[in-house]
Amino acid sequence: IEQLVDKEYVKNPADLFRLSAGILTGLDRMGPKSAQNLVNALEKSKQTTFARFLYALGIREVGEATAANLAAHFGSLEKLFAADIEALKEVPDVGEVVAKHTRNFLDEALNQQ
């Protein structure tokens, strides 16, 4: 990871998914097979449930259960992004604090890419 950041291939977590085996092979101690395995693992990680994806975002105060409730209630990222604080508070296990943390996370420009 340090090499990727130093060479400015990765500036934020989303950049990891833009890496290619060719870029990775150019790193120290990264051969073609290891590079391809990493690219394959990154591709596989894209295939997940909406609830696990929300949990993996690391939204403050949103644990696995809350992420599952958000996913079940909204059903899509588009609907979640459209939700205001009041709509978020309608979700079981989501109060004022979690709703604000979620809305703040969604409002950050970096998280909208």
mmCIF file of C-alpha atoms in Angstrom:
data_model
loop_
_atom_site.group_PDB
_atom_site.id
_atom_site.type_symbol
_atom_site.label_atom_id
_atom_site.label_comp_id
_atom_site.label_asym_id
_atom_site.label_seq_id
_atom_site.Cartn_x
_atom_site.Cartn_y
_atom_site.Cartn_z
ATOM 1 C CA ILE A 1 0.000 0.000 0.000
ATOM 2 C CA GLU A 2 2.812 2.378 0.881
ATOM 3 C CA GLN A 3 4.328 1.986 -2.592
ATOM 4 C CA LEU A 4 0.964 2.636 -4.230
ATOM 5 C CA VAL A 5 0.501 5.828 -2.232
ATOM 6 C CA ASP A 6 4.097 6.973 -2.774
ATOM 7 C CA LYS A 7 3.741 6.531 -6.538
ATOM 8 C CA GLU A 8 0.336 8.262 -6.366
ATOM 9 C CA TYR A 9 -1.541 5.291 -7.827
ATOM 10 C CA VAL A 10 -3.797 5.325 -4.752
ATOM 11 C CA LYS A 11 -4.998 8.586 -3.237
ATOM 12 C CA ASN A 12 -8.214 7.250 -1.683
ATOM 13 C CA PRO A 13 -9.737 3.793 -1.140
ATOM 14 C CA ALA A 14 -11.725 3.925 -4.383
ATOM 15 C CA ASP A 15 -8.459 4.088 -6.335
ATOM 16 C CA LEU A 16 -7.689 0.501 -5.320
ATOM 17 C CA PHE A 17 -10.406 -0.671 -7.703
ATOM 18 C CA ARG A 18 -8.766 1.123 -10.627
ATOM 19 C CA LEU A 19 -5.476 -0.771 -10.306
ATOM 20 C CA SER A 20 -4.357 -3.127 -13.039
ATOM 21 C CA ALA A 21 -2.016 -6.091 -12.947
ATOM 22 C CA GLY A 22 0.405 -4.066 -15.091
ATOM 23 C CA ILE A 23 0.661 -1.301 -12.504
ATOM 24 C CA LEU A 24 1.002 -3.758 -9.638
ATOM 25 C CA THR A 25 3.708 -5.791 -11.377
ATOM 26 C CA GLY A 26 5.907 -2.688 -11.403
ATOM 27 C CA LEU A 27 5.996 -2.622 -7.595
ATOM 28 C CA ASP A 28 8.777 -4.108 -5.483
ATOM 29 C CA ARG A 29 8.181 -7.761 -4.541
ATOM 30 C CA MET A 30 5.068 -8.014 -6.721
ATOM 31 C CA GLY A 31 5.292 -10.559 -9.504
ATOM 32 C CA PRO A 32 2.764 -11.118 -12.287
ATOM 33 C CA LYS A 33 0.940 -13.930 -10.476
ATOM 34 C CA SER A 34 0.637 -11.967 -7.212
ATOM 35 C CA ALA A 35 -0.499 -8.890 -9.136
ATOM 36 C CA GLN A 36 -3.200 -10.842 -10.959
ATOM 37 C CA ASN A 37 -4.329 -12.510 -7.716
ATOM 38 C CA LEU A 38 -4.736 -9.077 -6.116
ATOM 39 C CA VAL A 39 -6.693 -7.735 -9.101
ATOM 40 C CA ASN A 40 -8.924 -10.834 -8.985
ATOM 41 C CA ALA A 41 -9.507 -10.382 -5.247
ATOM 42 C CA LEU A 42 -10.416 -6.719 -5.759
ATOM 43 C CA GLU A 43 -12.863 -7.681 -8.516
ATOM 44 C CA LYS A 44 -14.415 -10.376 -6.330
ATOM 45 C CA SER A 45 -14.842 -7.893 -3.479
ATOM 46 C CA LYS A 46 -17.140 -5.846 -5.720
ATOM 47 C CA GLN A 47 -19.652 -8.702 -5.626
ATOM 48 C CA THR A 48 -21.260 -8.261 -2.248
ATOM 49 C CA THR A 49 -24.614 -7.526 -0.699
ATOM 50 C CA PHE A 50 -25.840 -3.976 -0.278
ATOM 51 C CA ALA A 51 -25.778 -4.407 3.516
ATOM 52 C CA ARG A 52 -22.157 -5.588 3.562
ATOM 53 C CA PHE A 53 -21.195 -2.760 1.220
ATOM 54 C CA LEU A 54 -22.765 -0.187 3.562
ATOM 55 C CA TYR A 55 -21.026 -1.719 6.563
ATOM 56 C CA ALA A 56 -17.689 -1.705 4.733
ATOM 57 C CA LEU A 57 -17.976 2.035 4.080
ATOM 58 C CA GLY A 58 -17.128 2.612 7.723
ATOM 59 C CA ILE A 59 -19.852 5.154 8.399
ATOM 60 C CA ARG A 60 -19.497 6.285 11.996
ATOM 61 C CA GLU A 61 -21.853 4.424 14.374
ATOM 62 C CA VAL A 62 -23.149 2.144 11.577
ATOM 63 C CA GLY A 63 -22.516 -1.465 12.517
ATOM 64 C CA GLU A 64 -23.575 -4.625 10.730
ATOM 65 C CA ALA A 65 -27.139 -4.592 12.075
ATOM 66 C CA THR A 66 -27.701 -0.934 11.244
ATOM 67 C CA ALA A 67 -26.204 -1.411 7.771
ATOM 68 C CA ALA A 68 -28.583 -4.340 7.219
ATOM 69 C CA ASN A 69 -31.534 -2.203 8.335
ATOM 70 C CA LEU A 70 -30.503 0.661 6.037
ATOM 71 C CA ALA A 71 -30.117 -1.737 3.110
ATOM 72 C CA ALA A 72 -33.487 -3.373 3.750
ATOM 73 C CA HIS A 73 -35.261 -0.032 4.152
ATOM 74 C CA PHE A 74 -33.808 1.810 1.150
ATOM 75 C CA GLY A 75 -32.884 -1.060 -1.163
ATOM 76 C CA SER A 76 -30.463 0.942 -3.290
ATOM 77 C CA LEU A 77 -27.620 3.397 -2.976
ATOM 78 C CA GLU A 78 -29.576 5.960 -4.994
ATOM 79 C CA LYS A 79 -32.476 5.897 -2.534
ATOM 80 C CA LEU A 80 -30.104 6.081 0.425
ATOM 81 C CA PHE A 81 -28.322 9.115 -1.070
ATOM 82 C CA ALA A 82 -31.711 10.786 -1.580
ATOM 83 C CA ALA A 83 -32.756 10.255 2.053
ATOM 84 C CA ASP A 84 -32.770 13.194 4.422
ATOM 85 C CA ILE A 85 -32.215 12.899 8.168
ATOM 86 C CA GLU A 86 -35.925 12.389 8.862
ATOM 87 C CA ALA A 87 -36.127 9.540 6.338
ATOM 88 C CA LEU A 88 -33.020 7.953 7.849
ATOM 89 C CA LYS A 89 -34.580 8.112 11.322
ATOM 90 C CA GLU A 90 -37.500 5.992 10.055
ATOM 91 C CA VAL A 91 -35.109 3.040 9.799
ATOM 92 C CA PRO A 92 -35.136 0.680 12.790
ATOM 93 C CA ASP A 93 -32.063 1.196 14.998
ATOM 94 C CA VAL A 94 -31.330 4.643 13.489
ATOM 95 C CA GLY A 95 -31.703 7.651 15.744
ATOM 96 C CA GLU A 96 -30.685 11.276 15.417
ATOM 97 C CA VAL A 97 -26.949 10.644 15.910
ATOM 98 C CA VAL A 98 -26.661 7.778 13.418
ATOM 99 C CA ALA A 99 -28.839 9.641 10.913
ATOM 100 C CA LYS A 100 -26.563 12.699 11.113
ATOM 101 C CA HIS A 101 -23.390 10.623 10.795
ATOM 102 C CA THR A 102 -24.852 8.811 7.797
ATOM 103 C CA ARG A 103 -26.020 12.007 6.100
ATOM 104 C CA ASN A 104 -22.658 13.709 6.754
ATOM 105 C CA PHE A 105 -20.832 10.738 5.235
ATOM 106 C CA LEU A 106 -23.062 10.746 2.161
ATOM 107 C CA ASP A 107 -22.659 14.509 1.725
ATOM 108 C CA GLU A 108 -18.851 14.393 1.545
ATOM 109 C CA ALA A 109 -17.737 14.902 -2.057
ATOM 110 C CA LEU A 110 -15.092 12.177 -1.828
ATOM 111 C CA ASN A 111 -17.785 9.644 -0.888
ATOM 112 C CA GLN A 112 -19.922 10.537 -3.899
ATOM 113 C CA GLN A 113 -17.425 9.305 -6.506
#
